[in-house]
Amino acid sequence: MSVDMSAEKMTKVEETLQRAVALKKLVNRWRNSHTHCMWQMTLSQRRNLYATLRMQDAMEQELALSNRQLLMVQGNTGMGRHPETEKER
């Protein structure tokens, strides 16, 4: 029975690791997107105001989507939760 528990624990650890890796990839994509948006904004500002306004709108939409995805992944992984409050549930 202790062998089964060990296998179960290993499976849970592996699943948690996979979720953590997925979260890290998502955070990296969000960071890259944010950096790209900021670069585009400064580039657009040098060109014209209309381009800046269009880019700002696109950036806001993209960042809002990225933030929602990040919150969904973070909620699914259980990251950001305090272990003491988890015991009470």
PDB file of C-alpha atoms in Angstrom:
ATOM      1  CA  MET A   1       0.000   0.000   0.000  1.00  0.00           C
ATOM      2  CA  SER A   2       2.882   2.380   0.667  1.00  0.00           C
ATOM      3  CA  VAL A   3       4.059   1.819  -2.925  1.00  0.00           C
ATOM      4  CA  ASP A   4       0.636   2.931  -4.208  1.00  0.00           C
ATOM      5  CA  MET A   5       0.729   6.039  -2.046  1.00  0.00           C
ATOM      6  CA  SER A   6       4.156   6.839  -3.373  1.00  0.00           C
ATOM      7  CA  ALA A   7       2.945   6.468  -6.967  1.00  0.00           C
ATOM      8  CA  GLU A   8      -0.077   8.658  -6.205  1.00  0.00           C
ATOM      9  CA  LYS A   9       2.135  11.321  -4.662  1.00  0.00           C
ATOM     10  CA  MET A  10       4.482  11.200  -7.637  1.00  0.00           C
ATOM     11  CA  THR A  11       1.538  11.630 -10.010  1.00  0.00           C
ATOM     12  CA  LYS A  12       0.260  14.619  -8.042  1.00  0.00           C
ATOM     13  CA  VAL A  13       3.721  16.175  -7.936  1.00  0.00           C
ATOM     14  CA  GLU A  14       4.108  15.673 -11.684  1.00  0.00           C
ATOM     15  CA  GLU A  15       0.700  17.250 -12.371  1.00  0.00           C
ATOM     16  CA  THR A  16       1.549  20.209 -10.152  1.00  0.00           C
ATOM     17  CA  LEU A  17       4.869  20.626 -11.924  1.00  0.00           C
ATOM     18  CA  GLN A  18       3.152  20.568 -15.322  1.00  0.00           C
ATOM     19  CA  ARG A  19       0.684  23.243 -14.182  1.00  0.00           C
ATOM     20  CA  ALA A  20       3.536  25.353 -12.814  1.00  0.00           C
ATOM     21  CA  VAL A  21       5.423  25.070 -16.114  1.00  0.00           C
ATOM     22  CA  ALA A  22       2.254  26.060 -18.013  1.00  0.00           C
ATOM     23  CA  LEU A  23       1.817  29.060 -15.705  1.00  0.00           C
ATOM     24  CA  LYS A  24       5.443  30.107 -16.214  1.00  0.00           C
ATOM     25  CA  LYS A  25       5.010  29.904 -19.996  1.00  0.00           C
ATOM     26  CA  LEU A  26       1.851  31.992 -19.769  1.00  0.00           C
ATOM     27  CA  VAL A  27       3.583  34.594 -17.607  1.00  0.00           C
ATOM     28  CA  ASN A  28       6.476  34.741 -20.078  1.00  0.00           C
ATOM     29  CA  ARG A  29       4.058  35.189 -23.002  1.00  0.00           C
ATOM     30  CA  TRP A  30       2.265  37.949 -21.089  1.00  0.00           C
ATOM     31  CA  ARG A  31       5.589  39.666 -20.302  1.00  0.00           C
ATOM     32  CA  ASN A  32       6.714  39.441 -23.925  1.00  0.00           C
ATOM     33  CA  SER A  33       3.366  40.766 -25.120  1.00  0.00           C
ATOM     34  CA  HIS A  34       3.540  43.646 -22.666  1.00  0.00           C
ATOM     35  CA  THR A  35       7.090  44.510 -23.739  1.00  0.00           C
ATOM     36  CA  HIS A  36       6.100  44.365 -27.408  1.00  0.00           C
ATOM     37  CA  CYS A  37       3.083  46.594 -26.769  1.00  0.00           C
ATOM     38  CA  MET A  38       5.200  49.161 -24.946  1.00  0.00           C
ATOM     39  CA  TRP A  39       7.745  49.152 -27.777  1.00  0.00           C
ATOM     40  CA  GLN A  40       4.977  49.573 -30.356  1.00  0.00           C
ATOM     41  CA  MET A  41       3.481  52.434 -28.383  1.00  0.00           C
ATOM     42  CA  THR A  42       6.741  54.377 -28.278  1.00  0.00           C
ATOM     43  CA  LEU A  43       7.279  53.685 -31.969  1.00  0.00           C
ATOM     44  CA  SER A  44       3.765  54.839 -32.827  1.00  0.00           C
ATOM     45  CA  GLN A  45       4.085  57.984 -30.760  1.00  0.00           C
ATOM     46  CA  ARG A  46       6.955  59.024 -32.972  1.00  0.00           C
ATOM     47  CA  ARG A  47       4.769  58.592 -36.048  1.00  0.00           C
ATOM     48  CA  ASN A  48       1.304  60.014 -35.434  1.00  0.00           C
ATOM     49  CA  LEU A  49      -1.400  60.369 -32.826  1.00  0.00           C
ATOM     50  CA  TYR A  50      -4.018  58.284 -34.671  1.00  0.00           C
ATOM     51  CA  ALA A  51      -1.656  55.310 -34.818  1.00  0.00           C
ATOM     52  CA  THR A  52      -0.973  55.725 -31.107  1.00  0.00           C
ATOM     53  CA  LEU A  53      -4.665  55.640 -30.251  1.00  0.00           C
ATOM     54  CA  ARG A  54      -5.239  52.535 -32.379  1.00  0.00           C
ATOM     55  CA  MET A  55      -2.258  50.762 -30.842  1.00  0.00           C
ATOM     56  CA  GLN A  56      -3.334  51.737 -27.336  1.00  0.00           C
ATOM     57  CA  ASP A  57      -6.762  50.205 -27.900  1.00  0.00           C
ATOM     58  CA  ALA A  58      -5.236  46.998 -29.280  1.00  0.00           C
ATOM     59  CA  MET A  59      -2.786  46.809 -26.361  1.00  0.00           C
ATOM     60  CA  GLU A  60      -5.523  47.301 -23.783  1.00  0.00           C
ATOM     61  CA  GLN A  61      -7.571  44.500 -25.313  1.00  0.00           C
ATOM     62  CA  GLU A  62      -4.571  42.168 -25.554  1.00  0.00           C
ATOM     63  CA  LEU A  63      -3.436  42.849 -22.005  1.00  0.00           C
ATOM     64  CA  ALA A  64      -6.965  42.409 -20.631  1.00  0.00           C
ATOM     65  CA  LEU A  65      -7.171  39.024 -22.380  1.00  0.00           C
ATOM     66  CA  SER A  66      -3.723  38.040 -21.079  1.00  0.00           C
ATOM     67  CA  ASN A  67      -4.683  39.039 -17.542  1.00  0.00           C
ATOM     68  CA  ARG A  68      -7.888  36.971 -17.702  1.00  0.00           C
ATOM     69  CA  GLN A  69      -5.943  33.962 -18.993  1.00  0.00           C
ATOM     70  CA  LEU A  70      -3.335  34.382 -16.287  1.00  0.00           C
ATOM     71  CA  LEU A  71      -6.006  34.531 -13.586  1.00  0.00           C
ATOM     72  CA  MET A  72      -7.698  31.411 -14.996  1.00  0.00           C
ATOM     73  CA  VAL A  73      -4.436  29.446 -15.037  1.00  0.00           C
ATOM     74  CA  GLN A  74      -3.482  30.726 -11.621  1.00  0.00           C
ATOM     75  CA  GLY A  75      -6.873  29.652 -10.251  1.00  0.00           C
ATOM     76  CA  ASN A  76      -6.585  26.210 -11.850  1.00  0.00           C
ATOM     77  CA  THR A  77      -3.112  25.582 -10.461  1.00  0.00           C
ATOM     78  CA  GLY A  78      -4.019  26.633  -6.946  1.00  0.00           C
ATOM     79  CA  MET A  79      -1.057  29.013  -6.951  1.00  0.00           C
ATOM     80  CA  GLY A  80      -1.496  32.138  -4.947  1.00  0.00           C
ATOM     81  CA  ARG A  81      -3.524  30.335  -2.302  1.00  0.00           C
ATOM     82  CA  HIS A  82      -2.344  30.266   1.262  1.00  0.00           C
ATOM     83  CA  PRO A  83      -1.798  26.718   2.630  1.00  0.00           C
ATOM     84  CA  GLU A  84      -3.415  27.569   5.984  1.00  0.00           C
ATOM     85  CA  THR A  85      -6.674  28.660   4.351  1.00  0.00           C
ATOM     86  CA  GLU A  86      -6.666  25.520   2.191  1.00  0.00           C
ATOM     87  CA  LYS A  87      -6.712  23.357   5.336  1.00  0.00           C
ATOM     88  CA  GLU A  88      -9.968  24.997   6.442  1.00  0.00           C
ATOM     89  CA  ARG A  89     -11.757  24.132   3.175  1.00  0.00           C
TER      90      ARG A  89
END
